[in-house]
PDB file of C-alpha atoms and ligand atoms in Angstrom:
ATOM      1  CA  MET Z  16       2.083   1.327  22.525  1.00 42.00           C
ATOM      2  CA  TYR Z  17      -0.888  -0.951  22.072  1.00 44.00           C
ATOM      3  CA  LEU Z  18      -4.095   0.254  21.490  1.00 49.00           C
ATOM      4  CA  ARG Z  19      -7.233  -1.797  21.625  1.00 52.00           C
ATOM      5  CA  PHE Z  20      -9.400  -0.614  18.979  1.00 45.00           C
ATOM      6  CA  THR Z  21     -12.437   1.455  20.371  1.00 36.00           C
ATOM      7  CA  SER Z  22     -15.006   3.397  18.338  1.00 34.00           C
ATOM      8  CA  ALA Z  23     -13.400   6.533  20.043  1.00 37.00           C
ATOM      9  CA  LEU Z  24     -10.225   5.776  18.184  1.00 43.00           C
ATOM     10  CA  VAL Z  25      -9.511   8.722  15.718  1.00 38.00           C
ATOM     11  CA  LEU Z  26      -5.815   9.196  14.813  1.00 40.00           C
ATOM     12  CA  PRO Z  27      -4.114  11.634  12.266  1.00 37.00           C
ATOM     13  CA  ILE Z  28      -2.164  10.549   9.227  1.00 36.00           C
ATOM     14  CA  LEU Z  29       1.219  11.310   9.893  1.00 34.00           C
ATOM     15  CA  SER Z  30       3.977  12.038   7.140  1.00 38.00           C
ATOM     16  CA  CYS Z  31       4.774   9.218   4.834  1.00 40.00           C
ATOM     17  CA  CYS Z  32       8.367   8.453   4.213  1.00 47.00           C
ATOM     18  CA  PHE Z  33       8.118   5.518   1.875  1.00 46.00           C
ATOM     19  CA  GLY Z  34       7.510   7.262  -1.652  1.00 42.00           C
ATOM     20  CA  LYS Z  35      10.994   8.414  -2.061  1.00 42.00           C
ATOM     21  CA  ALA Z  36      13.568   6.097  -3.845  1.00 39.00           C
ATOM     22  CA  ASN Z  37      15.338   3.809  -1.567  1.00 45.00           C
ATOM     23  CA  ALA Z  38      13.605   5.318   1.574  1.00 53.00           C
ATOM     24  CA  GLU Z  39      13.322   2.985   4.562  1.00 67.00           C
ATOM     25  CA  PRO Z  40       9.655   2.372   5.110  1.00 77.00           C
ATOM     26  CA  CYS Z  41       8.920   3.756   8.518  1.00 86.00           C
ATOM     27  CA  TYR Z  42       5.387   3.190   9.700  1.00 94.00           C
ATOM     28  CA  ARG Z  43       3.255   5.071  12.387  1.00 92.00           C
ATOM     29  CA  PHE Z  44       0.565   2.104  12.724  1.00 94.00           C
ATOM     30  CA  ALA Z  45       0.468  -1.491  12.656  1.00 97.00           C
ATOM     31  CA  LEU Z  46      -2.936  -3.122  12.709  1.00 98.00           C
ATOM     32  CA  VAL Z  47      -2.603  -6.846  14.010  1.00 98.00           C
ATOM     33  CA  ARG Z  48      -5.448  -9.186  14.844  1.00 98.00           C
ATOM     34  CA  ASP Z  49      -5.578 -12.072  17.872  1.00 98.00           C
ATOM     35  CA  LEU Z  50      -5.066 -15.361  16.539  1.00 98.00           C
ATOM     36  CA  SER Z  51      -8.254 -17.610  16.800  1.00 97.00           C
ATOM     37  CA  ASP Z  52      -8.765 -20.431  19.104  1.00 97.00           C
ATOM     38  CA  ALA Z  53      -9.948 -22.478  15.899  1.00 97.00           C
ATOM     39  CA  PHE Z  54      -6.593 -21.657  13.983  1.00 98.00           C
ATOM     40  CA  GLU Z  55      -6.128 -25.344  13.274  1.00 97.00           C
ATOM     41  CA  ASN Z  56      -9.218 -24.883  10.934  1.00 97.00           C
ATOM     42  CA  SER Z  57      -7.189 -22.549   8.882  1.00 97.00           C
ATOM     43  CA  LEU Z  58      -7.019 -22.805   5.261  1.00 98.00           C
ATOM     44  CA  LYS Z  59      -3.924 -24.625   4.219  1.00 97.00           C
ATOM     45  CA  MET Z  60      -2.520 -25.475   0.577  1.00 96.00           C
ATOM     46  CA  ASN Z  61      -1.349 -28.956   2.071  1.00 94.00           C
ATOM     47  CA  PRO Z  62      -1.942 -30.499   5.217  1.00 93.00           C
ATOM     48  CA  PRO Z  63       0.877 -30.284   7.587  1.00 95.00           C
ATOM     49  CA  ALA Z  64       2.980 -33.543   8.457  1.00 95.00           C
ATOM     50  CA  ILE Z  65       2.587 -32.546  12.183  1.00 96.00           C
ATOM     51  CA  PRO Z  66      -0.564 -30.822  13.265  1.00 96.00           C
ATOM     52  CA  ILE Z  67      -0.546 -27.069  14.221  1.00 98.00           C
ATOM     53  CA  ASP Z  68      -0.035 -26.441  17.914  1.00 98.00           C
ATOM     54  CA  VAL Z  69      -2.446 -23.773  18.335  1.00 98.00           C
ATOM     55  CA  ASN Z  70      -0.912 -22.684  21.646  1.00 98.00           C
ATOM     56  CA  LEU Z  71       2.879 -22.257  20.131  1.00 98.00           C
ATOM     57  CA  ALA Z  72       1.112 -20.383  17.083  1.00 98.00           C
ATOM     58  CA  LYS Z  73      -0.667 -17.894  19.608  1.00 98.00           C
ATOM     59  CA  GLN Z  74       2.835 -17.454  21.171  1.00 98.00           C
ATOM     60  CA  GLN Z  75       4.672 -16.970  17.808  1.00 98.00           C
ATOM     61  CA  HIS Z  76       2.055 -14.368  17.012  1.00 98.00           C
ATOM     62  CA  GLU Z  77       2.615 -12.520  20.125  1.00 98.00           C
ATOM     63  CA  ASP Z  78       6.282 -12.558  19.869  1.00 98.00           C
ATOM     64  CA  TYR Z  79       5.743 -11.038  16.178  1.00 98.00           C
ATOM     65  CA  ILE Z  80       3.484  -8.273  17.685  1.00 98.00           C
ATOM     66  CA  HIS Z  81       5.940  -7.393  20.363  1.00 98.00           C
ATOM     67  CA  VAL Z  82       8.555  -7.043  17.754  1.00 98.00           C
ATOM     68  CA  LEU Z  83       6.226  -4.838  15.874  1.00 98.00           C
ATOM     69  CA  GLU Z  84       5.631  -2.787  19.139  1.00 97.00           C
ATOM     70  CA  ASP Z  85       9.402  -2.411  19.508  1.00 97.00           C
ATOM     71  CA  LEU Z  86       9.494  -0.793  15.962  1.00 97.00           C
ATOM     72  CA  ILE Z  87       6.198   1.082  15.469  1.00 97.00           C
ATOM     73  CA  PRO Z  88       5.019   3.700  17.686  1.00 95.00           C
ATOM     74  CA  ASN Z  89       0.994   2.636  17.614  1.00 95.00           C
ATOM     75  CA  VAL Z  90       0.042  -1.105  17.542  1.00 97.00           C
ATOM     76  CA  VAL Z  91      -3.718  -1.400  17.035  1.00 96.00           C
ATOM     77  CA  ARG Z  92      -4.885  -4.949  18.040  1.00 97.00           C
ATOM     78  CA  LEU Z  93      -8.055  -6.287  16.989  1.00 98.00           C
ATOM     79  CA  ASP Z  94      -9.962  -8.950  18.605  1.00 98.00           C
ATOM     80  CA  SER Z  95      -9.932 -12.478  16.759  1.00 97.00           C
ATOM     81  CA  ASP Z  96     -13.010 -13.261  14.953  1.00 93.00           C
ATOM     82  CA  PRO Z  97     -14.547 -16.723  16.188  1.00 87.00           C
ATOM     83  CA  HIS Z  98     -16.076 -17.375  12.613  1.00 94.00           C
ATOM     84  CA  HIS Z  99     -12.824 -16.831  10.738  1.00 98.00           C
ATOM     85  CA  PRO Z 100      -9.658 -19.250  11.592  1.00 98.00           C
ATOM     86  CA  ASP Z 101      -7.494 -17.352   9.488  1.00 98.00           C
ATOM     87  CA  CYS Z 102      -8.486 -13.683  10.685  1.00 98.00           C
ATOM     88  CA  ASN Z 103      -4.790 -13.013  12.008  1.00 98.00           C
ATOM     89  CA  PHE Z 104      -3.513 -12.998   8.421  1.00 98.00           C
ATOM     90  CA  ILE Z 105      -4.718  -9.483   8.414  1.00 98.00           C
ATOM     91  CA  GLU Z 106      -2.616  -8.314   5.602  1.00 98.00           C
ATOM     92  CA  ASP Z 107      -5.046  -9.973   3.226  1.00 98.00           C
ATOM     93  CA  THR Z 108      -8.076  -7.745   4.221  1.00 98.00           C
ATOM     94  CA  ALA Z 109      -6.718  -4.446   2.704  1.00 98.00           C
ATOM     95  CA  ILE Z 110      -3.848  -2.425   1.282  1.00 98.00           C
ATOM     96  CA  ILE Z 111      -3.016   1.152   2.271  1.00 96.00           C
ATOM     97  CA  VAL Z 112      -1.166   3.286  -0.130  1.00 96.00           C
ATOM     98  CA  GLY Z 113      -0.696   6.944   0.556  1.00 93.00           C
ATOM     99  CA  ASP Z 114      -3.979   8.140   1.813  1.00 93.00           C
ATOM    100  CA  THR Z 115      -5.943   5.459   0.043  1.00 97.00           C
ATOM    101  CA  ALA Z 116      -7.470   2.486   1.656  1.00 97.00           C
ATOM    102  CA  VAL Z 117      -8.377  -0.340  -0.758  1.00 98.00           C
ATOM    103  CA  ILE Z 118     -10.853  -3.051   1.165  1.00 98.00           C
ATOM    104  CA  SER Z 119     -10.280  -6.624  -0.202  1.00 98.00           C
ATOM    105  CA  ARG Z 120     -13.029  -8.748  -1.700  1.00 98.00           C
ATOM    106  CA  MET Z 121     -10.867 -11.880  -0.605  1.00 98.00           C
ATOM    107  CA  GLY Z 122     -10.210 -14.792  -3.121  1.00 98.00           C
ATOM    108  CA  ALA Z 123     -11.117 -17.395  -0.567  1.00 98.00           C
ATOM    109  CA  LEU Z 124     -15.049 -17.333   0.231  1.00 98.00           C
ATOM    110  CA  GLU Z 125     -14.271 -18.703   3.657  1.00 98.00           C
ATOM    111  CA  ARG Z 126     -12.360 -15.549   4.442  1.00 98.00           C
ATOM    112  CA  ARG Z 127     -14.735 -12.978   3.350  1.00 98.00           C
ATOM    113  CA  GLY Z 128     -16.206 -10.851   6.249  1.00 98.00           C
ATOM    114  CA  GLU Z 129     -12.626 -10.611   7.886  1.00 98.00           C
ATOM    115  CA  GLU Z 130     -12.321  -7.150   6.167  1.00 98.00           C
ATOM    116  CA  GLU Z 131     -15.442  -5.696   8.094  1.00 97.00           C
ATOM    117  CA  ALA Z 132     -13.567  -5.064  11.445  1.00 97.00           C
ATOM    118  CA  VAL Z 133     -10.469  -3.910   9.499  1.00 97.00           C
ATOM    119  CA  GLU Z 134     -12.486  -1.426   7.621  1.00 97.00           C
ATOM    120  CA  LYS Z 135     -14.059  -0.177  10.975  1.00 96.00           C
ATOM    121  CA  VAL Z 136     -10.780   0.697  12.320  1.00 96.00           C
ATOM    122  CA  LEU Z 137      -9.476   2.085   9.138  1.00 96.00           C
ATOM    123  CA  GLU Z 138     -12.579   4.562   9.264  1.00 94.00           C
ATOM    124  CA  GLN Z 139     -11.288   5.759  12.571  1.00 91.00           C
ATOM    125  CA  LEU Z 140      -7.925   6.689  11.072  1.00 86.00           C
ATOM    126  CA  ASN Z 141      -8.739   9.965  10.272  1.00 73.00           C
ATOM    127  CA  GLY Z 142      -8.134  11.142   6.480  1.00 80.00           C
ATOM    128  CA  TYR Z 143      -8.049   7.899   4.639  1.00 90.00           C
ATOM    129  CA  LYS Z 144     -10.177   7.497   1.386  1.00 95.00           C
ATOM    130  CA  ILE Z 145     -11.548   4.070   1.661  1.00 97.00           C
ATOM    131  CA  VAL Z 146     -12.434   2.352  -1.606  1.00 98.00           C
ATOM    132  CA  HIS Z 147     -13.562  -1.278  -2.214  1.00 98.00           C
ATOM    133  CA  ILE Z 148     -12.656  -4.085  -4.680  1.00 98.00           C
ATOM    134  CA  ASP Z 149     -16.075  -4.718  -6.335  1.00 98.00           C
ATOM    135  CA  ALA Z 150     -17.191  -8.087  -7.799  1.00 98.00           C
ATOM    136  CA  PRO Z 151     -16.127 -10.021  -9.829  1.00 98.00           C
ATOM    137  CA  GLY Z 152     -12.703  -8.540  -8.652  1.00 98.00           C
ATOM    138  CA  THR Z 153     -10.872 -10.691  -6.024  1.00 98.00           C
ATOM    139  CA  MET Z 154      -8.063  -9.425  -4.101  1.00 98.00           C
ATOM    140  CA  ASP Z 155      -5.782 -10.658  -1.057  1.00 98.00           C
ATOM    141  CA  GLY Z 156      -3.362  -8.199   0.237  1.00 98.00           C
ATOM    142  CA  GLY Z 157      -0.638 -10.996   0.099  1.00 98.00           C
ATOM    143  CA  ASP Z 158      -0.689 -10.452  -3.583  1.00 98.00           C
ATOM    144  CA  ILE Z 159       0.115  -6.823  -3.606  1.00 98.00           C
ATOM    145  CA  LEU Z 160       3.622  -5.539  -3.135  1.00 98.00           C
ATOM    146  CA  PHE Z 161       4.161  -1.714  -2.963  1.00 98.00           C
ATOM    147  CA  THR Z 162       7.739  -0.654  -3.710  1.00 97.00           C
ATOM    148  CA  GLY Z 163       7.067   2.914  -3.648  1.00 95.00           C
ATOM    149  CA  LYS Z 164       7.783   3.046  -7.133  1.00 95.00           C
ATOM    150  CA  HIS Z 165       5.343   0.334  -8.414  1.00 98.00           C
ATOM    151  CA  LEU Z 166       2.285  -1.527  -7.175  1.00 98.00           C
ATOM    152  CA  LEU Z 167       3.042  -5.031  -8.281  1.00 98.00           C
ATOM    153  CA  VAL Z 168      -0.403  -6.937  -8.419  1.00 98.00           C
ATOM    154  CA  GLY Z 169       0.271 -10.744  -8.282  1.00 98.00           C
ATOM    155  CA  LEU Z 170      -2.260 -12.470 -10.481  1.00 98.00           C
ATOM    156  CA  SER Z 171      -2.845 -15.624  -8.656  1.00 98.00           C
ATOM    157  CA  HIS Z 172      -5.770 -18.133  -7.428  1.00 97.00           C
ATOM    158  CA  ARG Z 173      -6.669 -15.329  -5.142  1.00 98.00           C
ATOM    159  CA  THR Z 174      -6.408 -12.189  -7.022  1.00 98.00           C
ATOM    160  CA  ASN Z 175      -7.658 -11.523 -10.474  1.00 98.00           C
ATOM    161  CA  ALA Z 176      -7.236  -9.384 -13.582  1.00 98.00           C
ATOM    162  CA  CYS Z 177     -10.525  -7.547 -12.603  1.00 98.00           C
ATOM    163  CA  THR Z 178      -8.934  -6.339  -9.547  1.00 98.00           C
ATOM    164  CA  LEU Z 179      -5.850  -5.293 -11.263  1.00 98.00           C
ATOM    165  CA  HIS Z 180      -7.794  -2.957 -13.736  1.00 98.00           C
ATOM    166  CA  GLN Z 181      -9.803  -1.566 -10.626  1.00 98.00           C
ATOM    167  CA  LEU Z 182      -6.344  -0.758  -9.045  1.00 98.00           C
ATOM    168  CA  GLN Z 183      -5.044   0.893 -12.124  1.00 98.00           C
ATOM    169  CA  GLN Z 184      -8.244   3.013 -12.047  1.00 98.00           C
ATOM    170  CA  ILE Z 185      -7.847   3.861  -8.357  1.00 98.00           C
ATOM    171  CA  PHE Z 186      -4.112   4.766  -8.665  1.00 98.00           C
ATOM    172  CA  LEU Z 187      -4.337   6.320 -11.957  1.00 97.00           C
ATOM    173  CA  GLY Z 188      -1.733   9.364 -12.082  1.00 95.00           C
ATOM    174  CA  THR Z 189      -0.313   8.432  -8.901  1.00 95.00           C
ATOM    175  CA  VAL Z 190       1.330   4.951  -8.746  1.00 97.00           C
ATOM    176  CA  GLU Z 191       2.213   2.524 -11.651  1.00 98.00           C
ATOM    177  CA  VAL Z 192       0.157  -0.460 -11.197  1.00 98.00           C
ATOM    178  CA  VAL Z 193       1.439  -3.499 -13.056  1.00 98.00           C
ATOM    179  CA  GLY Z 194       0.036  -7.267 -13.053  1.00 98.00           C
ATOM    180  CA  ILE Z 195       2.662 -10.000 -12.265  1.00 98.00           C
ATOM    181  CA  PRO Z 196       1.306 -13.696 -12.996  1.00 97.00           C
ATOM    182  CA  VAL Z 197       1.761 -16.041 -10.044  1.00 97.00           C
ATOM    183  CA  VAL Z 198       1.638 -19.503 -11.350  1.00 90.00           C
ATOM    184  CA  GLU Z 199       2.398 -21.369  -8.269  1.00 91.00           C
ATOM    185  CA  GLY Z 200       2.027 -21.072  -4.736  1.00 93.00           C
ATOM    186  CA  LEU Z 201      -0.282 -18.953  -2.599  1.00 97.00           C
ATOM    187  CA  HIS Z 202       0.658 -15.300  -3.091  1.00 98.00           C
ATOM    188  CA  LEU Z 203       2.920 -13.089  -4.903  1.00 98.00           C
ATOM    189  CA  LYS Z 204       4.421 -12.222  -1.491  1.00 98.00           C
ATOM    190  CA  SER Z 205       5.093 -16.028  -1.087  1.00 97.00           C
ATOM    191  CA  VAL Z 206       7.967 -15.757  -3.181  1.00 98.00           C
ATOM    192  CA  VAL Z 207       9.097 -12.214  -3.440  1.00 98.00           C
ATOM    193  CA  SER Z 208       9.053  -9.469  -0.718  1.00 98.00           C
ATOM    194  CA  PHE Z 209      10.483  -5.805  -0.144  1.00 98.00           C
ATOM    195  CA  PHE Z 210      14.029  -5.238   0.928  1.00 98.00           C
ATOM    196  CA  ASP Z 211      14.271  -1.433  -0.220  1.00 97.00           C
ATOM    197  CA  GLY Z 212      12.933   0.836  -2.631  1.00 96.00           C
ATOM    198  CA  ASP Z 213      15.741  -0.640  -5.206  1.00 97.00           C
ATOM    199  CA  THR Z 214      15.848  -4.242  -3.836  1.00 98.00           C
ATOM    200  CA  LEU Z 215      13.338  -7.051  -3.499  1.00 98.00           C
ATOM    201  CA  VAL Z 216      14.066 -10.397  -1.934  1.00 98.00           C
ATOM    202  CA  VAL Z 217      12.987 -13.494  -4.099  1.00 98.00           C
ATOM    203  CA  ALA Z 218      13.029 -17.088  -3.660  1.00 98.00           C
ATOM    204  CA  ASP Z 219      15.293 -19.331  -5.738  1.00 98.00           C
ATOM    205  CA  THR Z 220      12.684 -21.661  -6.904  1.00 96.00           C
ATOM    206  CA  VAL Z 221      10.807 -21.949 -10.225  1.00 96.00           C
ATOM    207  CA  ALA Z 222       7.900 -20.024  -8.960  1.00 96.00           C
ATOM    208  CA  GLY Z 223      10.301 -17.254  -7.611  1.00 97.00           C
ATOM    209  CA  MET Z 224      12.389 -16.934 -10.763  1.00 97.00           C
ATOM    210  CA  ARG Z 225       9.475 -16.851 -12.983  1.00 97.00           C
ATOM    211  CA  VAL Z 226       8.043 -13.978 -10.832  1.00 98.00           C
ATOM    212  CA  LYS Z 227      11.330 -12.269 -11.085  1.00 98.00           C
ATOM    213  CA  GLU Z 228      11.289 -12.427 -14.798  1.00 98.00           C
ATOM    214  CA  GLU Z 229       7.766 -10.961 -14.900  1.00 98.00           C
ATOM    215  CA  ILE Z 230       8.681  -8.196 -12.584  1.00 98.00           C
ATOM    216  CA  ASP Z 231      11.902  -7.434 -14.828  1.00 98.00           C
ATOM    217  CA  ALA Z 232       9.761  -7.330 -17.986  1.00 98.00           C
ATOM    218  CA  ALA Z 233       6.914  -5.187 -16.345  1.00 97.00           C
ATOM    219  CA  THR Z 234       9.274  -2.862 -14.886  1.00 98.00           C
ATOM    220  CA  ASN Z 235      12.026  -2.676 -17.204  1.00 97.00           C
ATOM    221  CA  CYS Z 236      14.520  -4.362 -14.702  1.00 98.00           C
ATOM    222  CA  ALA Z 237      13.776  -1.750 -12.079  1.00 98.00           C
ATOM    223  CA  TYR Z 238      14.969  -3.763  -9.195  1.00 98.00           C
ATOM    224  CA  ALA Z 239      17.959  -5.737  -7.921  1.00 98.00           C
ATOM    225  CA  PHE Z 240      16.960  -9.114  -6.480  1.00 98.00           C
ATOM    226  CA  LEU Z 241      18.371 -10.736  -3.233  1.00 98.00           C
ATOM    227  CA  VAL Z 242      18.012 -14.389  -4.149  1.00 98.00           C
ATOM    228  CA  VAL Z 243      17.556 -16.806  -1.204  1.00 98.00           C
ATOM    229  CA  PRO Z 244      17.109 -20.624  -1.653  1.00 98.00           C
ATOM    230  CA  ASP Z 245      14.087 -21.143   0.651  1.00 97.00           C
ATOM    231  CA  SER Z 246      10.758 -19.997  -0.519  1.00 96.00           C
ATOM    232  CA  VAL Z 247       9.429 -19.379   3.069  1.00 97.00           C
ATOM    233  CA  ALA Z 248      12.483 -17.240   3.837  1.00 98.00           C
ATOM    234  CA  SER Z 249      11.746 -14.940   0.799  1.00 98.00           C
ATOM    235  CA  ASN Z 250       8.895 -13.486   2.650  1.00 98.00           C
ATOM    236  CA  VAL Z 251      10.798 -10.697   4.985  1.00 98.00           C
ATOM    237  CA  LEU Z 252       9.466  -7.923   6.595  1.00 98.00           C
ATOM    238  CA  ARG Z 253      11.269  -4.390   6.368  1.00 98.00           C
ATOM    239  CA  VAL Z 254      10.385  -1.870   9.184  1.00 97.00           C
ATOM    240  CA  GLY Z 255      12.708   1.297   9.145  1.00 96.00           C
ATOM    241  CA  SER Z 256      16.224   0.226   9.867  1.00 95.00           C
ATOM    242  CA  ALA Z 257      15.152  -3.388  10.760  1.00 98.00           C
ATOM    243  CA  LEU Z 258      14.425  -6.478   8.782  1.00 98.00           C
ATOM    244  CA  ILE Z 259      12.506  -9.122  10.152  1.00 98.00           C
ATOM    245  CA  VAL Z 260      13.287 -12.811   8.959  1.00 98.00           C
ATOM    246  CA  GLN Z 261      12.171 -16.462   9.422  1.00 97.00           C
ATOM    247  CA  GLU Z 262      14.409 -18.376  11.771  1.00 97.00           C
ATOM    248  CA  GLY Z 263      15.152 -21.798  10.663  1.00 96.00           C
ATOM    249  CA  PHE Z 264      16.475 -21.387   7.114  1.00 97.00           C
ATOM    250  CA  ALA Z 265      20.113 -20.909   7.565  1.00 97.00           C
ATOM    251  CA  ALA Z 266      21.191 -20.550   3.832  1.00 98.00           C
ATOM    252  CA  SER Z 267      18.474 -17.946   3.404  1.00 98.00           C
ATOM    253  CA  GLU Z 268      19.557 -16.228   6.555  1.00 98.00           C
ATOM    254  CA  ALA Z 269      23.245 -16.005   5.586  1.00 98.00           C
ATOM    255  CA  VAL Z 270      22.210 -14.208   2.439  1.00 98.00           C
ATOM    256  CA  LEU Z 271      19.988 -11.972   4.232  1.00 98.00           C
ATOM    257  CA  LYS Z 272      22.581 -11.368   7.129  1.00 98.00           C
ATOM    258  CA  ALA Z 273      25.378 -10.411   4.602  1.00 98.00           C
ATOM    259  CA  HIS Z 274      23.134  -7.923   2.883  1.00 97.00           C
ATOM    260  CA  CYS Z 275      21.787  -6.414   6.194  1.00 98.00           C
ATOM    261  CA  GLU Z 276      25.349  -5.877   7.607  1.00 97.00           C
ATOM    262  CA  SER Z 277      26.292  -4.239   4.317  1.00 97.00           C
ATOM    263  CA  LYS Z 278      23.528  -1.685   4.727  1.00 96.00           C
ATOM    264  CA  SER Z 279      23.759  -1.472   8.641  1.00 96.00           C
ATOM    265  CA  ILE Z 280      20.348  -2.794   8.898  1.00 97.00           C
ATOM    266  CA  THR Z 281      19.306  -4.785  12.020  1.00 97.00           C
ATOM    267  CA  MET Z 282      18.090  -8.394  11.473  1.00 98.00           C
ATOM    268  CA  ILE Z 283      15.644  -9.690  13.850  1.00 98.00           C
ATOM    269  CA  LYS Z 284      14.673 -13.406  13.522  1.00 98.00           C
ATOM    270  CA  LEU Z 285      11.374 -14.835  14.444  1.00 98.00           C
ATOM    271  CA  ASN Z 286      10.291 -18.539  14.519  1.00 98.00           C
ATOM    272  CA  MET Z 287       7.018 -18.690  12.875  1.00 97.00           C
ATOM    273  CA  SER Z 288       6.849 -22.731  12.576  1.00 97.00           C
ATOM    274  CA  GLU Z 289       3.007 -22.947  13.275  1.00 98.00           C
ATOM    275  CA  LEU Z 290       2.097 -20.104  11.244  1.00 98.00           C
ATOM    276  CA  ILE Z 291       4.086 -21.652   8.233  1.00 97.00           C
ATOM    277  CA  LYS Z 292       1.803 -24.624   8.528  1.00 98.00           C
ATOM    278  CA  ALA Z 293      -1.151 -22.380   7.392  1.00 98.00           C
ATOM    279  CA  ASP Z 294       0.839 -20.755   4.490  1.00 97.00           C
ATOM    280  CA  GLY Z 295       1.326 -17.639   6.813  1.00 96.00           C
ATOM    281  CA  ALA Z 296       4.514 -15.712   6.526  1.00 93.00           C
ATOM    282  CA  LEU Z 297       5.775 -12.579   7.920  1.00 98.00           C
ATOM    283  CA  THR Z 298       4.057  -9.562   5.865  1.00 98.00           C
ATOM    284  CA  CYS Z 299       0.594 -11.570   6.773  1.00 98.00           C
ATOM    285  CA  GLY Z 300       0.275 -10.749  10.029  1.00 98.00           C
ATOM    286  CA  SER Z 301       0.042  -7.094  10.097  1.00 98.00           C
ATOM    287  CA  LEU Z 302      -1.296  -4.117   8.000  1.00 98.00           C
ATOM    288  CA  LEU Z 303       1.372  -1.453   8.125  1.00 97.00           C
ATOM    289  CA  ILE Z 304       0.659   2.175   7.829  1.00 94.00           C
ATOM    290  CA  ASN Z 305       2.835   5.319   7.203  1.00 86.00           C
TER     291      ASN Z 305
HETATM  292  C1  CIR H   4      -4.911 -18.568   3.735  1.00 78.24           C
HETATM  293  O1  CIR H   4      -4.857 -19.484   2.838  1.00 78.24           O
HETATM  294  O2  CIR H   4      -5.601 -17.566   3.367  1.00 78.24           O
HETATM  295  C2  CIR H   4      -4.465 -18.441   4.956  1.00 78.24           C
HETATM  296  N1  CIR H   4      -4.150 -19.688   5.456  1.00 78.24           N
HETATM  297  C3  CIR H   4      -2.802 -17.824   4.863  1.00 78.24           C
HETATM  298  C4  CIR H   4      -2.776 -16.678   4.593  1.00 78.24           C
HETATM  299  C5  CIR H   4      -1.463 -15.965   4.514  1.00 78.24           C
HETATM  300  N2  CIR H   4      -1.416 -14.700   3.813  1.00 78.24           N
HETATM  301  C6  CIR H   4      -0.480 -14.063   3.622  1.00 78.24           C
HETATM  302  O3  CIR H   4       0.674 -14.431   3.546  1.00 78.24           O
HETATM  303  N3  CIR H   4      -0.808 -12.778   3.198  1.00 78.24           N
END
């Protein structure tokens, strides 16, 4: 079911199945945001060799939303924001853990303001405690990986130690919050993502292996790692008994496919070529809520 956001939208919080060890993360809501007509002006770490095809990007984002619609009962869709070409990357605007929503103060000045519309929707989702990252803290949701056991906070160009301390206070006594230095690339989740409560997918790159070492050290080796050769392919999106992966990275796909088959998980492939050009991956296009 798609829901267009209206001020009358008031939805209850439903039970969470994400806290238990090895539990499948099953979500009741997904928040997504339409891709901007100005998407070619999105932030990019490197200019793409072939310019972004905005119409194709829109189609790829639609395909992504359709996959989520098949997996998640309520997909809440926000209009795009004409002033923010990156607004479809809604993951960066907030994190939701248990009954707490933390609104980002995003690391890139150009993106500040995207979070306002998201906060309005979250206010309508009855029952969430809404808190904010305060200055001088900066946070992008792409740096925050909740595993059920830990909240891993990537310390990157976009997310700083001040935010780590604020999150440690916010989740004091509920979730262990640990900092993971990210020395290269955009976000923590550019090189590592969630497979299940015990297993993370990590890129076999210098940045990925460094992050793996940091996670091992910070969590006393709490996780097994599924190592994939392609950085882009290390960002997967697990929803219930499905794993959404990037199409077009054959070697990584083979690793993920074998692991999915051994766990009876359905693998769904999506081609995100145009979103990749703006440093987008699979987790970044939605905010998933238990
Ligand atoms: C940015 O630089 O902020 C966007 N062009 C890409 C954000 C991708 N976000 C994510 O992976 N969580």
